[in-house]
Short mmCIF file of C-alpha atoms in Angstrom, two decimals:
data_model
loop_
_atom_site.label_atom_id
_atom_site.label_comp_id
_atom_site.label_asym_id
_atom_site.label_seq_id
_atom_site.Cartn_x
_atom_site.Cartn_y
_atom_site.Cartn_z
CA UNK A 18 0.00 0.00 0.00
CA UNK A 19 2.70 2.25 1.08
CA UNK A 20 4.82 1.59 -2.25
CA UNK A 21 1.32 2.43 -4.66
CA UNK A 22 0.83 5.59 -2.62
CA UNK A 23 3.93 7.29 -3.27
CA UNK A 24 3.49 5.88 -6.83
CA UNK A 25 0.60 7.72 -7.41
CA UNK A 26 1.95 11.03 -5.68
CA UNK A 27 4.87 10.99 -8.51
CA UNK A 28 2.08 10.42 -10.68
CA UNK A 29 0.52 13.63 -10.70
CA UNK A 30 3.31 15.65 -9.31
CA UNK A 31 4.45 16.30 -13.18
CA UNK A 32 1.10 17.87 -14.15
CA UNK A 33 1.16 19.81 -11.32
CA UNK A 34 4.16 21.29 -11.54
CA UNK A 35 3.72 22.34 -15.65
CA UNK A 36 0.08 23.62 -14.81
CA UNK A 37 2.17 25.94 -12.06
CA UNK A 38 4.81 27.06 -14.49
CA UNK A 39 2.12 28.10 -17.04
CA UNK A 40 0.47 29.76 -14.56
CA UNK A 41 3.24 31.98 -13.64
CA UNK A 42 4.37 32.57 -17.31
CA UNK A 43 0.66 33.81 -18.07
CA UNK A 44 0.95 36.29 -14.79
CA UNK A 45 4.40 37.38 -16.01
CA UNK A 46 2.96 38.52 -19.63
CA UNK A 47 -0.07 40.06 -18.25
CA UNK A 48 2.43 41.96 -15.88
CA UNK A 49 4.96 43.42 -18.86
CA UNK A 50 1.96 44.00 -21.44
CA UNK A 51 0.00 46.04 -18.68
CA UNK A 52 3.31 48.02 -18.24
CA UNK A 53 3.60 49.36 -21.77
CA UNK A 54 1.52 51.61 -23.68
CA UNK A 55 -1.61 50.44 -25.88
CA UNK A 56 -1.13 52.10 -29.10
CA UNK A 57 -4.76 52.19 -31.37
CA UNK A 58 -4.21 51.94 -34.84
CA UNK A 59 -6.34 54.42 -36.37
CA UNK A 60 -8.80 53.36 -39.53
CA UNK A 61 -7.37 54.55 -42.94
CA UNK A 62 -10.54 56.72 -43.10
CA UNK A 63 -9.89 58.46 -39.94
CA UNK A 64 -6.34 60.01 -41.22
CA UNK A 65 -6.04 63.55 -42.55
CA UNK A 66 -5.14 63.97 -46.25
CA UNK A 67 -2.25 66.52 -46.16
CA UNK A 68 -0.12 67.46 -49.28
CA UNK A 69 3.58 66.87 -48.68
CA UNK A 70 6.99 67.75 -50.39
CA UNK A 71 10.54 66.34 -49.64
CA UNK A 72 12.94 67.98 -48.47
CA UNK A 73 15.89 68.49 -51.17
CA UNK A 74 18.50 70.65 -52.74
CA UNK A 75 16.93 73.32 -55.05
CA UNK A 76 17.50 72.41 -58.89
CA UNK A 77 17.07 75.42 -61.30
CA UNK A 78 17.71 75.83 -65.04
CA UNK A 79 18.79 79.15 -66.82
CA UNK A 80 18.92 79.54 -70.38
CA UNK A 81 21.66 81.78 -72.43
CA UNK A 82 21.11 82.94 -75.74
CA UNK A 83 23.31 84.12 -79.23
CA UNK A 84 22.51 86.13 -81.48
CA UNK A 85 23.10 83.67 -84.68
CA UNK A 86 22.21 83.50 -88.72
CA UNK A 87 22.42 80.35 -91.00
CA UNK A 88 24.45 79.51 -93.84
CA UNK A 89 24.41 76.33 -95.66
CA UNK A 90 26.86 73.44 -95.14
CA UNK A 91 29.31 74.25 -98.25
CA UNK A 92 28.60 76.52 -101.36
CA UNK A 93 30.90 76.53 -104.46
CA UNK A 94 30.95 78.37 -107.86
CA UNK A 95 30.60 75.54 -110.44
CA UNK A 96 32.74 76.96 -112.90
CA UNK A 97 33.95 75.50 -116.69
CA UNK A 98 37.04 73.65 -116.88
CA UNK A 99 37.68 74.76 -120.86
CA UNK A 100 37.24 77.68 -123.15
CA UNK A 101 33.85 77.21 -125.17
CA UNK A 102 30.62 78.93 -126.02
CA UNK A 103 27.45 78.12 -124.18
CA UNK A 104 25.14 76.50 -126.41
CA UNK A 105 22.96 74.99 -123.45
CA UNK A 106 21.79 75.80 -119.94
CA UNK A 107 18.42 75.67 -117.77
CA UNK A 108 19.32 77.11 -114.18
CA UNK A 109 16.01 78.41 -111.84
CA UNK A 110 17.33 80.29 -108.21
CA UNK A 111 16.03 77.55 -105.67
CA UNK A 112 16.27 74.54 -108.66
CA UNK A 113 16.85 71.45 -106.74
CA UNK A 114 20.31 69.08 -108.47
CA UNK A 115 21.57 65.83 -108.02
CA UNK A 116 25.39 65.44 -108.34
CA UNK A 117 26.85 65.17 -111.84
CA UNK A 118 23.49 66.59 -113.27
CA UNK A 119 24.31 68.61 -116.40
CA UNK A 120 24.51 72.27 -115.75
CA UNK A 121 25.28 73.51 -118.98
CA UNK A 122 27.01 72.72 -122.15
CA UNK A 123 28.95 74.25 -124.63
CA UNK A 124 29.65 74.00 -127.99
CA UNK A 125 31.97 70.87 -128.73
CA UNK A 126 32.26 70.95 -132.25
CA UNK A 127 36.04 71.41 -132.54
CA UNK A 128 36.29 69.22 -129.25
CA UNK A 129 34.87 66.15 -131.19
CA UNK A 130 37.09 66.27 -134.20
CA UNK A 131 39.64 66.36 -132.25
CA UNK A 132 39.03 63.27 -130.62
CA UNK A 133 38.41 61.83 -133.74
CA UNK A 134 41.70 63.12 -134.81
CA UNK A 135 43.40 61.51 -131.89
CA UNK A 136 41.82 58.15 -132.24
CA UNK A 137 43.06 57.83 -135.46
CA UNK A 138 46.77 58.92 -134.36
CA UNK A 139 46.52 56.39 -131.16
CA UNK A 140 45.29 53.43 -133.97
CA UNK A 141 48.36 54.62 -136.11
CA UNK A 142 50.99 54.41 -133.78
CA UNK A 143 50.32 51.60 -132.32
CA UNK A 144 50.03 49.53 -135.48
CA UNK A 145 53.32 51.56 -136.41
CA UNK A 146 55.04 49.87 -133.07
CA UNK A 147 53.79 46.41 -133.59
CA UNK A 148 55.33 46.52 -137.48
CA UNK A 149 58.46 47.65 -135.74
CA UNK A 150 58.25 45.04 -133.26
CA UNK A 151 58.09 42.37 -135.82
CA UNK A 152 60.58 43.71 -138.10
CA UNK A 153 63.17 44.11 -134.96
CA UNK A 154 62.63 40.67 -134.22
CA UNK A 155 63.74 39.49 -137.36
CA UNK A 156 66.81 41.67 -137.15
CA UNK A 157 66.05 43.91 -139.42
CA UNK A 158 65.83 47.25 -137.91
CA UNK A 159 67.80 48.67 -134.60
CA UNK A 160 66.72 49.00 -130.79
CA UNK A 161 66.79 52.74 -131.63
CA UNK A 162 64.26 52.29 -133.98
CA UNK A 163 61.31 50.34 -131.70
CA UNK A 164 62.06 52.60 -129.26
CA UNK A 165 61.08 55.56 -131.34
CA UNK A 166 58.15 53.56 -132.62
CA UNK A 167 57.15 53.24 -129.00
CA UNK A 168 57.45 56.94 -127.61
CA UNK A 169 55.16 57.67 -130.55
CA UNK A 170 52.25 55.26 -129.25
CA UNK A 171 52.90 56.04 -125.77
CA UNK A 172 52.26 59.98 -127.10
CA UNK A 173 49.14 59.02 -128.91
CA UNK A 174 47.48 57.47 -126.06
CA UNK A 175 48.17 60.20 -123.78
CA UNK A 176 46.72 63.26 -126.45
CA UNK A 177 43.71 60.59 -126.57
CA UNK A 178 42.57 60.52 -122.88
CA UNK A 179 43.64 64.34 -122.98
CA UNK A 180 41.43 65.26 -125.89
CA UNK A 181 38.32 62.86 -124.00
CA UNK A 182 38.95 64.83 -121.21
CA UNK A 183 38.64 67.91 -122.89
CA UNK A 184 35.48 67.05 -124.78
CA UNK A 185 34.02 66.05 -120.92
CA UNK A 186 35.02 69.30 -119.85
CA UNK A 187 32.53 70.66 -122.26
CA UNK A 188 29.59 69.49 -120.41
CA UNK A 189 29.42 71.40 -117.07
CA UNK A 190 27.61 69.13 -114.17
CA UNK A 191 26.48 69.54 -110.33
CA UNK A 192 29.27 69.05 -107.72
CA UNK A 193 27.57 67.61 -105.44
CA UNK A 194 23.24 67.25 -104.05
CA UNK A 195 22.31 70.88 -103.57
CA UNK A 196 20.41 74.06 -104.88
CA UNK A 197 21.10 76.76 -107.16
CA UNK A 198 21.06 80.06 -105.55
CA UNK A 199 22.33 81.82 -108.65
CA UNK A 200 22.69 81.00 -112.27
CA UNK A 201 25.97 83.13 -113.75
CA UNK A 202 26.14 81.67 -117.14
CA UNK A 203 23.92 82.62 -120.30
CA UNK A 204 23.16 80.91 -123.61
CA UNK A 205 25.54 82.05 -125.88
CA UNK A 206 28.31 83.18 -124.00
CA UNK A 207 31.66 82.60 -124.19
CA UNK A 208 33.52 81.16 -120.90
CA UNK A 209 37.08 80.73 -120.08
CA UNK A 210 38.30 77.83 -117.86
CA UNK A 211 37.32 79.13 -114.67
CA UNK A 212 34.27 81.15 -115.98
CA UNK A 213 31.36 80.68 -113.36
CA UNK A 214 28.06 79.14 -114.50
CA UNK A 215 26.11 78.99 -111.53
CA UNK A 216 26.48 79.41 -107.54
CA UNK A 217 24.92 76.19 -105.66
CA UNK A 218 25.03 75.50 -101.96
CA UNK A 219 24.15 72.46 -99.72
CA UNK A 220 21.26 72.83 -97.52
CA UNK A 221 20.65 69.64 -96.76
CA UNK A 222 22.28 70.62 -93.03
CA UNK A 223 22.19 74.02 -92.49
CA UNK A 224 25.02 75.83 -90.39
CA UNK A 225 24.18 78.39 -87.81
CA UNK A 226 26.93 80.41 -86.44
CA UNK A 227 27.27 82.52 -83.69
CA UNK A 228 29.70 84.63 -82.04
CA UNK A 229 29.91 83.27 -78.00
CA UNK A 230 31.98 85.42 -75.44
CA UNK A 231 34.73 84.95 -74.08
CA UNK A 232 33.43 84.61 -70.51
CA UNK A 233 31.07 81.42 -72.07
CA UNK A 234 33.26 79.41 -74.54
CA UNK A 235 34.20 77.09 -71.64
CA UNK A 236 30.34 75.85 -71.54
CA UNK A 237 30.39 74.77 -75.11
CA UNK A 238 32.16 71.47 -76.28
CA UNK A 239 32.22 69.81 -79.59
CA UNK A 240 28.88 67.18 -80.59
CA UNK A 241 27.44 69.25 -77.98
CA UNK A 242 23.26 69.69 -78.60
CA UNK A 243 21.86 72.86 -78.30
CA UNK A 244 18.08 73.90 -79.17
CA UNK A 245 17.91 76.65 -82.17
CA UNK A 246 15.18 78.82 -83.17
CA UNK A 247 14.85 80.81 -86.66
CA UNK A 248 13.26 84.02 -87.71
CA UNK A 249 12.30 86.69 -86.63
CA UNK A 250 10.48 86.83 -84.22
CA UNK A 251 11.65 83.24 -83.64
CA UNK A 252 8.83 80.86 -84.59
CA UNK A 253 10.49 77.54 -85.60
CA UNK A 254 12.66 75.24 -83.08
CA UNK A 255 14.63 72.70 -84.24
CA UNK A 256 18.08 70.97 -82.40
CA UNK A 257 21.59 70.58 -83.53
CA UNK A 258 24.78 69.37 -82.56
CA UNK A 259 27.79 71.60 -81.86
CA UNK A 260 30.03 70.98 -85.43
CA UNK A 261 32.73 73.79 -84.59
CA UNK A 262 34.71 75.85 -82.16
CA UNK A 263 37.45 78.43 -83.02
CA UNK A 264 40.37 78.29 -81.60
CA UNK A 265 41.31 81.71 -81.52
CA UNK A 266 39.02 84.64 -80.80
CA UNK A 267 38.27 88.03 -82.69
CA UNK A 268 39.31 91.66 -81.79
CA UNK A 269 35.66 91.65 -79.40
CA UNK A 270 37.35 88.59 -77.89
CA UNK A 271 34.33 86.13 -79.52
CA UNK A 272 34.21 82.44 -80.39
CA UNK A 273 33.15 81.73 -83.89
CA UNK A 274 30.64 78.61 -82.92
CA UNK A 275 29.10 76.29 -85.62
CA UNK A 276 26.51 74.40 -84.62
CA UNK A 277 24.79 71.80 -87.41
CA UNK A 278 20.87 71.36 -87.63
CA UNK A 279 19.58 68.59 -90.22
CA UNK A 280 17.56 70.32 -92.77
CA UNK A 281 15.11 66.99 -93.70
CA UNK A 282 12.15 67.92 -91.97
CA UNK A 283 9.75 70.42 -92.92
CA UNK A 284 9.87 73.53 -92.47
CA UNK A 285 12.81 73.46 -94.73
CA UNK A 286 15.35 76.36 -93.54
CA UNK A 287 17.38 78.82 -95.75
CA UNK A 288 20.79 80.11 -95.80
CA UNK A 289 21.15 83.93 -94.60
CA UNK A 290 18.14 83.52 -91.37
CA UNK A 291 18.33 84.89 -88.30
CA UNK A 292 18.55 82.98 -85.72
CA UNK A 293 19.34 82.16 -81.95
CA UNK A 294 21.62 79.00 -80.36
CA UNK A 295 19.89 78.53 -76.53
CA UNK A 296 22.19 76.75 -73.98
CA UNK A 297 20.40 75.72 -70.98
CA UNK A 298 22.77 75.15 -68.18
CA UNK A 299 21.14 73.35 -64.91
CA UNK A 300 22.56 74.11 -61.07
CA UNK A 301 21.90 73.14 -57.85
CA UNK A 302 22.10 74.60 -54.54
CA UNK A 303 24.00 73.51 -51.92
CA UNK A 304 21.97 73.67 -48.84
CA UNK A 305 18.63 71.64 -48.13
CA UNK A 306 15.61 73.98 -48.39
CA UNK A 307 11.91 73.77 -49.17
CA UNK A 308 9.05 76.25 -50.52
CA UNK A 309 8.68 79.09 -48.31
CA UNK A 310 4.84 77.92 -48.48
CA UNK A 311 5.63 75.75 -46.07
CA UNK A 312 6.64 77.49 -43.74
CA UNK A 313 4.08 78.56 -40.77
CA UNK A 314 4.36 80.82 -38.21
CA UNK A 315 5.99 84.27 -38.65
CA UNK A 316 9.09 85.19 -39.78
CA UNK A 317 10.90 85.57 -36.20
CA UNK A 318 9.31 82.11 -35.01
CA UNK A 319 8.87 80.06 -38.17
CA UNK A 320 8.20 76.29 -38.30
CA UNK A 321 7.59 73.36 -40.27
CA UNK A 322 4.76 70.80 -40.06
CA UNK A 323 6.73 67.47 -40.88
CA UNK A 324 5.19 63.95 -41.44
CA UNK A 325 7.05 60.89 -39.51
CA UNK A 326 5.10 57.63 -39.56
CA UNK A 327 1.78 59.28 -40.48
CA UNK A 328 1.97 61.72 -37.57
CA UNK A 329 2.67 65.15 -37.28
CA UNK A 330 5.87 66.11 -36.16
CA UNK A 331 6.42 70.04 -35.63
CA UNK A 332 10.42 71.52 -36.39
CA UNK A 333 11.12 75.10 -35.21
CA UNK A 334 13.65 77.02 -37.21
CA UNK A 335 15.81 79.85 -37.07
CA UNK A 336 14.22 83.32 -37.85
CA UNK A 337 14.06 84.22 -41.30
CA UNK A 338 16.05 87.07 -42.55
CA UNK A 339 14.52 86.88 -46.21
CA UNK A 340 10.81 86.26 -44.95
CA UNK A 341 10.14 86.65 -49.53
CA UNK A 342 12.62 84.34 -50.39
CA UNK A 343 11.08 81.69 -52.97
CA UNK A 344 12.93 78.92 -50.80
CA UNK A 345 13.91 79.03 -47.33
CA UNK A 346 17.46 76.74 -46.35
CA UNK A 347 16.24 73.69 -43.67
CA UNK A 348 20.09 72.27 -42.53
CA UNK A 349 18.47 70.82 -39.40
CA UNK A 350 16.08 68.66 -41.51
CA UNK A 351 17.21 65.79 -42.84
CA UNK A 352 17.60 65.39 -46.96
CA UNK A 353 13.93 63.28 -47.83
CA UNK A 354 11.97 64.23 -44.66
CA UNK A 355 8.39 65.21 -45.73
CA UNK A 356 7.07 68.66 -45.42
CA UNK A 357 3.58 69.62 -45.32
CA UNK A 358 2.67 72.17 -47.70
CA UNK A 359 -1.20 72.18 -47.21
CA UNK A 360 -3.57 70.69 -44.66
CA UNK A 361 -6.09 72.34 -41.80
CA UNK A 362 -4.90 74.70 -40.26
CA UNK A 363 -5.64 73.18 -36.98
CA UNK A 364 -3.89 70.26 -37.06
CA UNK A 365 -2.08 69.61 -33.97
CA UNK A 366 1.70 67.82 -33.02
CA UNK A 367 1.21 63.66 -33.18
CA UNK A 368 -2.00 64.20 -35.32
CA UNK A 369 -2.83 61.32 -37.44
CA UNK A 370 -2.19 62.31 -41.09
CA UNK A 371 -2.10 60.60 -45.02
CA UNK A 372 0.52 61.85 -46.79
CA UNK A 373 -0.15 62.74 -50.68
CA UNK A 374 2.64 63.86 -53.02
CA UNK A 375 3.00 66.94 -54.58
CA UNK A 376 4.34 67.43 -58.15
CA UNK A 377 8.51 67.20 -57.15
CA UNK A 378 9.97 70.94 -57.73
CA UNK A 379 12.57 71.52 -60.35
#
């Protein structure tokens, strides 16, 4: 009896002792929790739409402007090459050209019976050197001789290809893609190698140039792109890329610029426009500041309603020697920190607030 007893005592002295322990753990939570502070989470629909900006380093933009004018991207004076009369030409101001379309022509009458002339020499000599060849072979004439028999071929070819030349010459063609800005040539006048028939230029890109200060050449750089606008007043904008810099500046210490603008797109530019080159340079402040808008309070006491985890955290600042300044510097605010820029008016420290972004400041 004596041994079940005790048996029976270990038996439920286990169960005991756990029930105790979670007793005590139970008493021990509902001790600590009681200690610390209930926080309520507040309903989404209870919080107070406020609109917020960050607090950053002011960005602004500033735009210089030249005085510019266009020209096109080469212009030459397509000019004859040889002395003939002009029995042929069609040039319009503004006529559009492909490359080695004919300009004019002039009379190649002599030209042609010359080359026929020289045709006939080139077929004579040369049958002349292959009789002398054959003749030398068989010993019967000296090396003097085939080598006098060849000069004379070797002179006939060349007054050939200098007489086709020549009869080329007498058709005058387009240098290159472009437009005629002025015909110089007439029918039935005589030209001179050298004579001009018409002046064409390339406006396929047009140039603009502008004369930059001293003071400004170090913001410009080569393949640079600027923005340019034409006329007067300006009323087309179109970009380019920076094509030239001078090296050396003029007696009012200026920097011939170039800058290129593709000429593809309607509408289609002209040589001679005014025009401006517009460099936009962007800076940014050093210190943190935000839109004097939000700041409250008056200028000797001034404040700023931030937002930290959806409550309302109020920052004093300094007093505010420019109380008109567009931005007011913040360098006891943390870079990010949220700023409320409008919200009611009585909204009070640790007030329950939703955040909504407004449009980031450049």
């Amino acid at each position: 009896m004596s041994f079940n007893h005790k048996s029976k005592r270990r038996k439920w002295r286990g169960p005991a002792l756990a029930g105790v322990s979670l007793l005590c753990s139970a008493l021990a939570a509902w001790w600590w929790l009681g200690r610390r502070p209930v926080v309520a989470s507040e309903p989404r629909a209870s919080r107070v739409a406020v609109n917020v900006i960050e607090v950053t380093r002011v960005r602004s933009e500033t735009v210089r402007s030249y005085v510019a004018t266009t020209a096109p991207l080469r212009e030459v004076v397509a000019a004859a090459e040889t002395q003939g009369k002009v029995v042929s030409i069609d040039l319009t101001p503004g006529q559009s050209l492909q490359r080695g379309q004919v300009l004019a022509k002039l009379d190649d009458t002599v030209l042609r019976a010359n080359l026929e002339k020289a045709v006939v020499a080139e077929a004579q000599a040369k049958s002349d050197l292959e009789r002398t060849r054959t003749l030398f072979d068989a010993g019967n004439l000296s090396r003097e001789a085939i080598e006098s028999a060849d000069f004379a071929y070797r002179r006939a070819v060349a007054d050939l290809a200098i007489t086709q030349q020549q009869l080329e010459y007498a058709t005058i063609r387009a240098p290159f893609d472009g437009v005629v800005d002025a015909r110089i040539a007439e029918l039935g006048g005589m030209l001179q190698p050298g004579s001009g028939v018409a002046h064409m230029v390339d406006l396929q890109v047009i140039k603009v140039v502008a004369a930059v200060p001293e003071s400004d050449i170090r913001l410009f750089s080569l393949g640079q792109p600027l923005e340019v606008s034409f006329g007067f007043p300006p009323s087309i904008q179109k970009m380019g890329k920076v094509s030239g810099i001078a090296a050396m500046a003029d007696d009012a210490h200026c920097y011939r610029i170039e800058v290129d603008v593709p000429n593809t797109s309607e509408p289609a530019l002209k040589a001679g426009l005014s025009a401006q080159i517009h460099l936009r340079i962007s800076t940014t402040s050093a210190p943190l500041s935000v839109p004097r808008s939000a700041v409250r309070g008056a200028a000797a006491t001034p404040q700023l309603w931030t937002v930290q985890d959806n409550h309302v955290r109020i920052v004093d600042l300094p007093p505010l020697s420019e109380a008109t300044a567009p931005y007011i510097p913040v360098e006891n605010v943390p870079e990010g920190t949220l700023v409320i820029l409008d919200g009611p008016d009585d909204l009070q420290a640790g007030a329950f607030v939703e955040p909504l972004p407004s449009p980031r400041r450049q």
